[in-house]
Amino acid sequence: MEAKRISIMKNAAFFILFLLFSLSSFAQEQYTVNGEELMLYVEEEGKLTLLTERSTRDYRFFLKKEDQVVELTPENYKQKIDEFTSDVDLNTRKLGFNRRELSRVILKYNYGGEDEMGSQSDVSIRLGVWGGQSNFISYENDQDELIPFAGIELEVYSETDFKRNSILAQVRKSFPSEEFELDLTELMIGYRFKVIDSKYFHFYLEAELITFGRYDETFLEEQTSGGPTPVNQTGTSLNTPVGLGAGMALRIFKGSYLTLGYSNLVKLGESTRSDFPIDVRAGFKFRL
């Protein structure tokens, strides 16, 4: 059991290192601006793209249209945006020099202007499918075995305001084995925050907020005489834990991503076993 625990810890460490490597590899792109080599993040992408540089505490902002890239400063940003968006009616008179307002005006331009953007729905949805393995630490599992599961996910988010934030609805089904006889169907409502939201790569933290499930589990229970006896339990549960996890999404083509996640690294507000939590999944998601 100790050897297995060490193996699990190594796998978890490998997963975290893989995430960190992916962050450094895919979160930025290299540009040359006025002879200066810069690694820039993509904040808004389209006909007009907003880029940021974050090597210092203060952001540096850049506009990219076709092959032209210019830096925005507090002195020139309104003039430059007016020049790059002269073919669309945009009002920049009260535009502030910060990431949120610059992102919004670029998004308006890419939609075709104020009126066109107003006619678009502010809510977008991604559909995801995934599979993985878990030791389901909220259920009896004396040998700390892993069993497979599969699920689907709806991610609801805004393209305009608070675009790093998402509401999640997930359904997953476990597949019991002889060593771990847990048959679980579970609905989860949660929240996701994208720490990095770049053109090709997302890195996010997420929290499970509400779970409702139906379970059928069989486990061995020690009796005062006669040794361990199989015990079967069936029921439903409604919990409001806070299960914290992390994940990433790598864009493979526009609107579609490969995903990798580690859920319930920390689980608060619910009784669990003392085993190290394993809840790893990989999948695919796309915008509806």
Tab-separated table of C-alpha atoms in Angstrom:
chain	number	residue	atom	x	y	z
A	1	MET	CA	0.000	0.000	0.000
A	2	GLU	CA	2.877	2.374	0.809
A	3	ALA	CA	4.466	1.683	-2.585
A	4	LYS	CA	1.139	2.411	-4.282
A	5	ARG	CA	0.788	5.670	-2.352
A	6	ILE	CA	4.282	6.744	-3.460
A	7	SER	CA	3.372	5.881	-7.062
A	8	ILE	CA	0.223	7.976	-6.836
A	9	MET	CA	2.168	10.933	-5.455
A	10	LYS	CA	4.673	10.625	-8.322
A	11	ASN	CA	1.852	10.587	-10.879
A	12	ALA	CA	0.314	13.683	-9.299
A	13	ALA	CA	3.684	15.458	-9.340
A	14	PHE	CA	4.154	14.526	-13.024
A	15	PHE	CA	0.709	15.945	-13.843
A	16	ILE	CA	1.521	19.252	-12.117
A	17	LEU	CA	4.891	19.497	-13.885
A	18	PHE	CA	3.168	18.786	-17.205
A	19	LEU	CA	0.744	21.644	-16.536
A	20	LEU	CA	3.594	24.015	-15.722
A	21	PHE	CA	5.471	23.021	-18.887
A	22	SER	CA	2.333	23.553	-20.958
A	23	LEU	CA	1.851	26.997	-19.425
A	24	SER	CA	5.301	28.107	-20.506
A	25	SER	CA	4.976	26.539	-23.975
A	26	PHE	CA	1.549	27.671	-25.141
A	27	ALA	CA	0.517	30.764	-23.176
A	28	GLN	CA	2.568	33.269	-25.209
A	29	GLU	CA	3.643	34.095	-28.757
A	30	GLN	CA	6.778	35.897	-29.935
A	31	TYR	CA	6.568	39.212	-31.801
A	32	THR	CA	9.039	41.860	-32.954
A	33	VAL	CA	7.837	45.406	-32.284
A	34	ASN	CA	10.096	48.328	-33.242
A	35	GLY	CA	13.100	45.998	-33.125
A	36	GLU	CA	12.207	44.656	-29.668
A	37	GLU	CA	11.652	40.901	-29.237
A	38	LEU	CA	8.603	40.354	-27.025
A	39	MET	CA	6.597	37.397	-25.718
A	40	LEU	CA	2.963	38.522	-25.855
A	41	TYR	CA	-0.341	37.085	-24.639
A	42	VAL	CA	-3.406	37.177	-26.891
A	43	GLU	CA	-6.271	38.886	-25.038
A	44	GLU	CA	-8.700	39.313	-27.955
A	45	GLU	CA	-8.335	37.650	-31.334
A	46	GLY	CA	-10.001	38.527	-34.616
A	47	LYS	CA	-9.707	41.004	-37.456
A	48	LEU	CA	-8.148	43.244	-34.789
A	49	THR	CA	-6.152	41.550	-32.022
A	50	LEU	CA	-5.233	42.877	-28.578
A	51	LEU	CA	-1.916	41.645	-27.169
A	52	THR	CA	-0.369	42.163	-23.728
A	53	GLU	CA	3.125	41.951	-22.293
A	54	ARG	CA	3.361	41.030	-18.592
A	55	SER	CA	7.029	40.865	-17.657
A	56	THR	CA	6.571	43.794	-15.283
A	57	ARG	CA	3.858	44.663	-12.793
A	58	ASP	CA	2.192	47.020	-15.286
A	59	TYR	CA	0.695	45.647	-18.508
A	60	ARG	CA	1.921	46.800	-21.899
A	61	PHE	CA	-0.762	46.745	-24.615
A	62	PHE	CA	-0.360	46.145	-28.351
A	63	LEU	CA	-2.693	46.184	-31.350
A	64	LYS	CA	-2.271	43.775	-34.256
A	65	LYS	CA	-4.070	44.113	-37.585
A	66	GLU	CA	-2.901	41.916	-40.426
A	67	ASP	CA	0.927	42.108	-40.197
A	68	GLN	CA	1.093	45.453	-38.375
A	69	VAL	CA	1.708	45.549	-34.616
A	70	VAL	CA	1.839	48.812	-32.631
A	71	GLU	CA	2.173	49.534	-28.932
A	72	LEU	CA	-0.551	51.448	-27.121
A	73	THR	CA	0.426	54.021	-24.485
A	74	PRO	CA	-1.651	56.326	-22.266
A	75	GLU	CA	-0.775	59.134	-24.696
A	76	ASN	CA	-1.641	57.467	-28.016
A	77	TYR	CA	-4.115	54.627	-27.393
A	78	LYS	CA	-7.280	56.450	-28.479
A	79	GLN	CA	-5.627	57.767	-31.627
A	80	LYS	CA	-4.222	54.344	-32.574
A	81	ILE	CA	-7.524	52.569	-31.941
A	82	ASP	CA	-9.380	55.177	-34.025
A	83	GLU	CA	-6.879	54.635	-36.869
A	84	PHE	CA	-7.186	50.837	-36.750
A	85	THR	CA	-11.004	50.909	-36.516
A	86	SER	CA	-11.801	53.745	-38.937
A	87	ASP	CA	-14.017	51.447	-41.043
A	88	VAL	CA	-16.425	50.883	-38.097
A	89	ASP	CA	-18.337	53.423	-36.012
A	90	LEU	CA	-16.885	53.184	-32.485
A	91	ASN	CA	-16.932	55.762	-29.700
A	92	THR	CA	-13.580	55.910	-27.876
A	93	ARG	CA	-14.052	59.295	-26.207
A	94	LYS	CA	-14.567	57.805	-22.720
A	95	LEU	CA	-12.413	54.720	-23.273
A	96	GLY	CA	-10.142	53.905	-20.332
A	97	PHE	CA	-6.594	52.611	-20.594
A	98	ASN	CA	-7.041	49.222	-18.948
A	99	ARG	CA	-7.313	45.618	-20.095
A	100	ARG	CA	-11.059	45.241	-19.632
A	101	GLU	CA	-12.065	48.383	-21.559
A	102	LEU	CA	-9.519	47.810	-24.319
A	103	SER	CA	-10.670	44.195	-24.690
A	104	ARG	CA	-14.274	45.292	-24.938
A	105	VAL	CA	-13.678	47.914	-27.635
A	106	ILE	CA	-11.633	45.431	-29.696
A	107	LEU	CA	-14.425	42.876	-29.307
A	108	LYS	CA	-16.977	45.464	-30.487
A	109	TYR	CA	-14.868	46.141	-33.571
A	110	ASN	CA	-14.534	42.442	-34.370
A	111	TYR	CA	-18.311	42.046	-34.080
A	112	GLY	CA	-18.762	44.914	-36.575
A	113	GLY	CA	-19.590	47.819	-34.264
A	114	GLU	CA	-21.868	48.797	-31.396
A	115	ASP	CA	-25.149	47.882	-33.135
A	116	GLU	CA	-23.936	44.543	-34.466
A	117	MET	CA	-22.546	43.516	-31.099
A	118	GLY	CA	-25.771	44.517	-29.382
A	119	SER	CA	-27.701	42.154	-31.640
A	120	GLN	CA	-25.490	39.201	-30.645
A	121	SER	CA	-26.251	36.955	-27.669
A	122	ASP	CA	-23.948	37.693	-24.722
A	123	VAL	CA	-23.959	34.039	-23.591
A	124	SER	CA	-21.872	31.296	-25.187
A	125	ILE	CA	-21.824	27.555	-24.478
A	126	ARG	CA	-19.157	24.904	-24.850
A	127	LEU	CA	-19.936	21.188	-24.841
A	128	GLY	CA	-17.308	18.813	-23.519
A	129	VAL	CA	-16.913	15.039	-23.268
A	130	TRP	CA	-14.231	13.325	-21.201
A	131	GLY	CA	-13.137	10.164	-19.454
A	132	GLY	CA	-10.721	9.348	-16.687
A	133	GLN	CA	-9.994	7.468	-13.500
A	134	SER	CA	-10.711	8.218	-9.852
A	135	ASN	CA	-10.436	6.650	-6.409
A	136	PHE	CA	-13.640	8.508	-5.317
A	137	ILE	CA	-12.426	9.387	-1.822
A	138	SER	CA	-15.952	10.128	-0.567
A	139	TYR	CA	-16.879	6.406	-0.769
A	140	GLU	CA	-15.675	3.196	0.906
A	141	ASN	CA	-12.584	1.830	-0.842
A	142	ASP	CA	-10.301	-0.089	1.522
A	143	GLN	CA	-7.669	-0.885	-1.115
A	144	ASP	CA	-7.722	2.631	-2.595
A	145	GLU	CA	-8.478	1.263	-6.079
A	146	LEU	CA	-9.068	3.368	-9.178
A	147	ILE	CA	-12.071	2.877	-11.470
A	148	PRO	CA	-12.866	4.529	-14.811
A	149	PHE	CA	-15.578	7.115	-15.414
A	150	ALA	CA	-16.957	9.124	-18.334
A	151	GLY	CA	-18.928	12.339	-18.490
A	152	ILE	CA	-20.251	15.334	-20.369
A	153	GLU	CA	-20.041	19.030	-19.549
A	154	LEU	CA	-21.772	22.273	-20.441
A	155	GLU	CA	-19.688	25.412	-19.879
A	156	VAL	CA	-21.605	28.703	-19.925
A	157	TYR	CA	-19.609	31.927	-20.297
A	158	SER	CA	-19.719	35.449	-21.717
A	159	GLU	CA	-17.714	36.621	-24.718
A	160	THR	CA	-17.834	40.234	-23.504
A	161	ASP	CA	-18.024	40.734	-19.722
A	162	PHE	CA	-16.159	38.568	-17.194
A	163	LYS	CA	-14.905	36.333	-19.997
A	164	ARG	CA	-12.493	34.460	-17.721
A	165	ASN	CA	-15.403	33.161	-15.639
A	166	SER	CA	-17.618	30.156	-16.427
A	167	ILE	CA	-20.487	28.244	-14.842
A	168	LEU	CA	-20.273	24.456	-15.243
A	169	ALA	CA	-22.854	21.677	-15.336
A	170	GLN	CA	-21.356	18.183	-15.468
A	171	VAL	CA	-22.762	14.657	-15.453
A	172	ARG	CA	-20.480	11.672	-14.933
A	173	LYS	CA	-20.905	7.922	-14.598
A	174	SER	CA	-18.480	5.523	-12.918
A	175	PHE	CA	-17.825	1.962	-14.060
A	176	PRO	CA	-17.344	-0.436	-11.110
A	177	SER	CA	-14.705	-3.158	-10.960
A	178	GLU	CA	-14.373	-6.303	-8.856
A	179	GLU	CA	-11.952	-4.480	-6.558
A	180	PHE	CA	-14.040	-1.282	-6.219
A	181	GLU	CA	-17.769	-1.873	-6.664
A	182	LEU	CA	-19.076	1.676	-6.947
A	183	ASP	CA	-21.762	2.469	-9.505
A	184	LEU	CA	-22.247	6.251	-9.354
A	185	THR	CA	-24.175	8.703	-11.517
A	186	GLU	CA	-23.498	12.273	-10.452
A	187	LEU	CA	-24.604	15.775	-11.443
A	188	MET	CA	-22.285	18.642	-10.503
A	189	ILE	CA	-22.680	22.419	-10.647
A	190	GLY	CA	-19.433	24.353	-10.425
A	191	TYR	CA	-17.368	27.416	-11.261
A	192	ARG	CA	-14.263	27.856	-13.424
A	193	PHE	CA	-11.799	30.746	-13.573
A	194	LYS	CA	-9.292	30.954	-16.418
A	195	VAL	CA	-5.970	32.119	-14.981
A	196	ILE	CA	-4.515	32.152	-18.496
A	197	ASP	CA	-6.849	32.819	-21.416
A	198	SER	CA	-4.622	32.985	-24.496
A	199	LYS	CA	-5.177	32.226	-28.164
A	200	TYR	CA	-4.039	28.595	-28.043
A	201	PHE	CA	-4.106	27.712	-24.381
A	202	HIS	CA	-6.298	28.024	-21.284
A	203	PHE	CA	-5.179	27.232	-17.757
A	204	TYR	CA	-7.937	27.317	-15.183
A	205	LEU	CA	-8.885	26.672	-11.588
A	206	GLU	CA	-12.302	25.247	-10.812
A	207	ALA	CA	-14.533	24.435	-7.868
A	208	GLU	CA	-17.329	21.904	-7.414
A	209	LEU	CA	-20.136	23.699	-5.559
A	210	ILE	CA	-23.170	21.371	-5.585
A	211	THR	CA	-23.304	17.626	-6.329
A	212	PHE	CA	-26.332	15.357	-6.580
A	213	GLY	CA	-25.792	11.671	-7.151
A	214	ARG	CA	-27.249	8.187	-7.085
A	215	TYR	CA	-24.882	5.471	-5.903
A	216	ASP	CA	-24.807	1.700	-5.491
A	217	GLU	CA	-21.726	0.443	-3.651
A	218	THR	CA	-20.622	-2.851	-2.155
A	219	PHE	CA	-17.770	-3.075	0.328
A	220	LEU	CA	-16.443	-5.370	3.069
A	221	GLU	CA	-17.231	-4.509	6.662
A	222	GLU	CA	-15.536	-6.122	9.657
A	223	GLN	CA	-17.943	-7.942	11.975
A	224	THR	CA	-17.368	-8.881	15.620
A	225	SER	CA	-17.439	-12.523	14.569
A	226	GLY	CA	-17.140	-14.315	11.267
A	227	GLY	CA	-14.699	-11.919	9.571
A	228	PRO	CA	-15.483	-9.315	6.901
A	229	THR	CA	-18.983	-9.356	5.415
A	230	PRO	CA	-20.074	-7.780	2.099
A	231	VAL	CA	-22.343	-4.775	2.659
A	232	ASN	CA	-24.417	-3.174	-0.096
A	233	GLN	CA	-25.602	0.431	0.100
A	234	THR	CA	-27.843	2.215	-2.399
A	235	GLY	CA	-29.111	5.748	-2.151
A	236	THR	CA	-29.007	9.334	-3.302
A	237	SER	CA	-26.978	12.210	-1.939
A	238	LEU	CA	-27.086	15.990	-2.186
A	239	ASN	CA	-23.894	17.696	-1.068
A	240	THR	CA	-22.505	21.213	-1.091
A	241	PRO	CA	-18.780	20.561	-0.840
A	242	VAL	CA	-16.072	22.786	-2.245
A	243	GLY	CA	-13.904	20.513	-4.361
A	244	LEU	CA	-10.944	22.412	-5.797
A	245	GLY	CA	-9.115	21.371	-8.952
A	246	ALA	CA	-7.221	22.622	-11.990
A	247	GLY	CA	-7.022	21.931	-15.684
A	248	MET	CA	-6.010	23.120	-19.102
A	249	ALA	CA	-7.373	23.320	-22.632
A	250	LEU	CA	-5.215	23.282	-25.759
A	251	ARG	CA	-6.784	24.640	-28.949
A	252	ILE	CA	-6.593	22.262	-31.913
A	253	PHE	CA	-8.715	24.376	-34.276
A	254	LYS	CA	-10.982	27.399	-33.862
A	255	GLY	CA	-13.498	26.888	-31.062
A	256	SER	CA	-12.324	23.355	-30.230
A	257	TYR	CA	-9.931	22.179	-27.519
A	258	LEU	CA	-8.281	19.109	-26.073
A	259	THR	CA	-8.672	19.146	-22.281
A	260	LEU	CA	-6.843	17.684	-19.301
A	261	GLY	CA	-8.014	18.106	-15.727
A	262	TYR	CA	-7.374	17.097	-12.135
A	263	SER	CA	-10.478	17.501	-9.937
A	264	ASN	CA	-10.918	17.437	-6.159
A	265	LEU	CA	-7.275	17.948	-5.231
A	266	VAL	CA	-8.774	19.506	-2.112
A	267	LYS	CA	-12.294	18.735	-0.926
A	268	LEU	CA	-13.869	20.799	1.836
A	269	GLY	CA	-17.178	20.330	3.629
A	270	GLU	CA	-17.542	16.593	3.001
A	271	SER	CA	-16.330	13.512	4.860
A	272	THR	CA	-13.620	11.704	2.877
A	273	ARG	CA	-11.085	8.922	3.293
A	274	SER	CA	-7.500	9.717	4.251
A	275	ASP	CA	-6.170	8.475	0.887
A	276	PHE	CA	-4.555	10.883	-1.537
A	277	PRO	CA	-7.273	12.026	-3.994
A	278	ILE	CA	-6.932	10.881	-7.597
A	279	ASP	CA	-9.448	12.286	-10.088
A	280	VAL	CA	-7.840	12.718	-13.509
A	281	ARG	CA	-9.643	13.218	-16.815
A	282	ALA	CA	-8.899	13.951	-20.465
A	283	GLY	CA	-11.314	14.932	-23.203
A	284	PHE	CA	-12.479	17.283	-25.928
A	285	LYS	CA	-14.725	20.367	-25.942
A	286	PHE	CA	-16.108	22.662	-28.616
A	287	ARG	CA	-18.242	25.761	-28.874
A	288	LEU	CA	-21.892	25.266	-29.787
